[in-house]
Amino acid sequence: MSIITNKEVLLNNARTSRSRRAREAVLGALEAALESSDPYRLILDHVRRSGSRLVVDSESLDLDDFKCVYVIGGGKAGGAMAEALETLLGDRITGGLVNVLENTGSRYRTTRVVLNEAGHPIPTEDGLEGARRMLEIAERASGEDLIICLISGGGSAMMTVPREGVDIEDKQSVTRLLLHAGADIGELNTVRKHLSTFKGGWLAKKAEPATVLSLILSDVIGSPLDTIASGPTAPDNTTYRDAVQVLHKFGLWDQVSSSVRETLEMGLRGHLPETPKPGETAFLKVKNIVIGDNRRACLAAKKNLVEQGFNAQFLTSYLKGEARQAGLLLASIACEIISSGNPVSKPAAVIVGGETTVTVTGRGIGGRNQEVALSAATAISRTDGVSFASIGTDGIDGPTDAAGAIVDGMTVARAQEINLDCWRFLKENDSYSFFSELKDLVITGATGSNVNDVAVLCVV
Amino acid sequence: MSIITNKEVLLNNARTSRSRRAREAVLGALEAALESSDPYRLILDHVRRSGSRLVVDSESLDLDDFKCVYVIGGGKAGGAMAEALETLLGDRITGGLVNVLENTGSRYRTTRVVLNEAGHPIPTEDGLEGARRMLEIAERASGEDLIICLISGGGSAMMTVPREGVDIEDKQSVTRLLLHAGADIGELNTVRKHLSTFKGGWLAKKAEPATVLSLILSDVIGSPLDTIASGPTAPDNTTYRDAVQVLHKFGLWDQVSSSVRETLEMGLRGHLPETPKPGETAFLKVKNIVIGDNRRACLAAKKNLVEQGFNAQFLTSYLKGEARQAGLLLASIACEIISSGNPVSKPAAVIVGGETTVTVTGRGIGGRNQEVALSAATAISRTDGVSFASIGTDGIDGPTDAAGAIVDGMTVARAQEINLDCWRFLKENDSYSFFSELKDLVITGATGSNVNDVAVLCVV
């Protein structure tokens, strides 16, 4: 069965053979992107065992150098990653514990690694307990041991251990206040890392002198190691001073709980240790390896399109900004391809990745990917042989059951036939209702992975 | 002297040698784009005289086949185009008249072609009179004559001849009402063409059976022949019915003057002729040749960058949407180039053209190009060797004396040093004040041409 479960419907919605070909190419490329970001496959693709050697991309370790091999970590892809790793290493794994999403533990089969269920996005006591046990494993490990750490999106909430004196509600309340005030992910993490004993490199610090190999599936644009799951095994560049300044910047210093203020003030006065910094010995034996991210998914889509005979161009994995504007811009490239064969000649494909945002002003139902697609549809109207789709690689675009949507040059006309006005749906942020009517939602179900969004444009 | 008159200042604003190299490449490419869209040069580049033959791109005419050669037309570049054509054809030109911008007639030297001053954007009586005389020349011309028509941006206002019974104020008022109601250029032209005896192919129709060669400098994205200067020598696909529907769609039917309503109703009842349609004999001897437009300017920038040793990519000449969003998107490509060498490896350049818009919510001074640049600056902050600039090819960005602005990875930091907050200036739509302080405005003066906007990103 196809990864996109309604693929036949989407192909049959094409009005011309050229549009059908374009749709087919787009959907094939998106399936390649989804396949490439499957966590189970990613482990098997990136990690090889050759005799006693464990090879991960360009890194290589000799398992015979280690007495014990522990597997810890967590995130939405934790279960699949742990299962795949057991398939590879079997009883060479001494033991370990990985936090997986609530109500999904039974989906994965492991015998050596305990799968512990943790809440998301609100941390649960079980999740905390699991993370504490990971810290114990790390602290107990000796210089002759190897710790393999599996990190994926959602790990921040699923592996949380507040500093002594700060309780979990206090930490959550800071997070909420900062998000509401408009803090970016960097500012948010600056504060959170200084209230944690797990994030901001602490896990790596506690594992010293063991060897640490972190295998990371990134859900953050640009894959900064210190940001994915708040960087438990990555050095932190921020300080207590920075954390305090962030709270002052947003006028929140007096609104956070006294335990948060006291902790940060103690840190500021040097009574609490700083997060581990770049260059510290704690990181000498730590390898952080990103095995899956948006760029890799985009490149998998590109490879697929090249195999389909397309002149394919991968533009960026840093796409951000307002969804409908991104749609216009991608459509503007379609127009240029049609008119002049720039930047690539037909059959042409353009791939972009990242994550847009939607400023909601209407009362409809939609997601950022569906809104990108709807906006693009208005700007490629009346072309033939052009198709565009955008999806969230987790299979869930906004509060909907679709991964995204697909459009072509006849989408606007097909909508008009059944009295749907694209511009009105766009205005109401009602992309889901629009594509439901046209049966052009891209449906995959939850994929168990997340490497942000991928969009593909094809012109045949 | 450089086309960009403050080029040295802009180069000296670089903080590192890599940034300076990036700025130098960007400015060199923009100068190439401006040079390529100079109307005088465009005529000399595209039109060649070889003995009795007149060669324009792939078209070729034998001047000996014609008794008289008339030169008519108008637009902001009319004077420069007419002067260049006289340089080429000299006394082979029988005579003619071209409408040029008010107060600029004395800048150009012609002896055969009368330069008649016309108002813009509000049509003047002199402009009307000039356009009427062009129609007379067209009507008098025989099958043995050649009419060379010079068309450029602004021509719609500068060559207007309302239908009998509709006065110029009525026509202007319809234009204003439609623009205010949100009609697009297509809808606007549908109405205007049906109130004109010059636009919408009428000039070509009146010139029948003469041969007509239209040399067109396009200020419309995508260069649709029926839209540039409202297409005086291009067939029109729209009808009286369409024009009436447009007015009804925007609820303006009862608001326009009775002369407009009566004219459209007479047309609807078949009592007035339709605009000339594709396939009509009127166009058998008409050649419309676009000699300059945004794409050509972008390609000139690309050529320059390739000569500078850059891996250059021309993405689109159809850029539209909100200026600050376009800035983010272009910056996202810069990030990808830095991280992975996609879509092109360093030294890398990306060129885009088109025309963005600014939704004004603040009270500052700025232009769309300056706002694109300011937004891009926020997203390339802390990089080295990245520079980006966006300019209007007419040299006038919004209500300012700058063509646009240039930024690099240190723009935000330089601003912070003098206590300028980028985000505040962006929020206030105050890009001009921001770049004035940093002395990073790109200054060219009015160029006498207009092929929309060109933006260049370089990463070294």
PDB file of C-alpha atoms in Angstrom, chain B residues 323-324 358-375 396-405 420-438 441 443:
ATOM      1  CA  ALA B 323       7.786  42.411   0.882  1.00  0.00           C
ATOM      2  CA  ARG B 324       8.925  41.273   4.335  1.00  0.00           C
ATOM      3  CA  VAL B 358       3.846  46.419   1.404  1.00  0.00           C
ATOM      4  CA  THR B 359       0.791  46.306   3.629  1.00  0.00           C
ATOM      5  CA  VAL B 360       1.368  49.523   5.522  1.00  0.00           C
ATOM      6  CA  THR B 361       0.506  49.334   9.208  1.00  0.00           C
ATOM      7  CA  GLY B 362       3.185  51.654  10.627  1.00  0.00           C
ATOM      8  CA  ARG B 363       3.859  55.325  10.213  1.00  0.00           C
ATOM      9  CA  GLY B 364       7.388  55.251   8.823  1.00  0.00           C
ATOM     10  CA  ILE B 365       8.896  55.991   5.425  1.00  0.00           C
ATOM     11  CA  GLY B 366       9.994  53.169   3.196  1.00  0.00           C
ATOM     12  CA  GLY B 367       9.667  51.296  -0.044  1.00  0.00           C
ATOM     13  CA  ARG B 368       8.999  47.687  -0.927  1.00  0.00           C
ATOM     14  CA  ASN B 369      12.629  47.018  -1.874  1.00  0.00           C
ATOM     15  CA  GLN B 370      13.970  48.548   1.328  1.00  0.00           C
ATOM     16  CA  GLU B 371      11.505  46.512   3.350  1.00  0.00           C
ATOM     17  CA  VAL B 372      12.509  43.265   1.583  1.00  0.00           C
ATOM     18  CA  ALA B 373      16.130  44.067   2.459  1.00  0.00           C
ATOM     19  CA  LEU B 374      15.406  44.954   6.093  1.00  0.00           C
ATOM     20  CA  SER B 375      13.468  41.746   6.592  1.00  0.00           C
ATOM     21  CA  ILE B 396      12.681  55.212  -7.060  1.00  0.00           C
ATOM     22  CA  ASP B 397      11.551  52.828  -4.316  1.00  0.00           C
ATOM     23  CA  GLY B 398       8.250  53.983  -2.866  1.00  0.00           C
ATOM     24  CA  PRO B 399       8.086  57.656  -1.923  1.00  0.00           C
ATOM     25  CA  THR B 400      11.874  57.856  -1.372  1.00  0.00           C
ATOM     26  CA  ASP B 401      14.978  59.063  -3.196  1.00  0.00           C
ATOM     27  CA  ALA B 402      16.581  55.617  -3.013  1.00  0.00           C
ATOM     28  CA  ALA B 403      16.357  52.710  -5.470  1.00  0.00           C
ATOM     29  CA  GLY B 404      16.510  50.230  -2.604  1.00  0.00           C
ATOM     30  CA  ALA B 405      18.900  49.035   0.080  1.00  0.00           C
ATOM     31  CA  LEU B 420      18.492  50.892  16.179  1.00  0.00           C
ATOM     32  CA  ASP B 421      16.113  47.967  16.616  1.00  0.00           C
ATOM     33  CA  CYS B 422      15.480  46.339  13.202  1.00  0.00           C
ATOM     34  CA  TRP B 423      12.223  44.794  14.291  1.00  0.00           C
ATOM     35  CA  ARG B 424      10.819  48.103  15.428  1.00  0.00           C
ATOM     36  CA  PHE B 425      11.671  49.762  12.098  1.00  0.00           C
ATOM     37  CA  LEU B 426      10.136  46.813  10.279  1.00  0.00           C
ATOM     38  CA  LYS B 427       7.008  47.056  12.377  1.00  0.00           C
ATOM     39  CA  GLU B 428       6.740  50.796  11.624  1.00  0.00           C
ATOM     40  CA  ASN B 429       7.352  50.289   7.865  1.00  0.00           C
ATOM     41  CA  ASP B 430      10.259  52.648   8.432  1.00  0.00           C
ATOM     42  CA  SER B 431      12.917  50.977   6.312  1.00  0.00           C
ATOM     43  CA  TYR B 432      14.052  54.252   4.741  1.00  0.00           C
ATOM     44  CA  SER B 433      14.884  55.812   8.118  1.00  0.00           C
ATOM     45  CA  PHE B 434      16.712  52.645   9.130  1.00  0.00           C
ATOM     46  CA  PHE B 435      18.892  52.501   6.034  1.00  0.00           C
ATOM     47  CA  SER B 436      19.466  56.268   6.070  1.00  0.00           C
ATOM     48  CA  GLU B 437      21.037  55.904   9.512  1.00  0.00           C
ATOM     49  CA  LEU B 438      23.194  52.981   8.383  1.00  0.00           C
ATOM     50  CA  LEU B 441      20.482  53.012   0.838  1.00  0.00           C
ATOM     51  CA  ILE B 443      21.156  55.455  -4.707  1.00  0.00           C
TER      52      ILE B 443
END
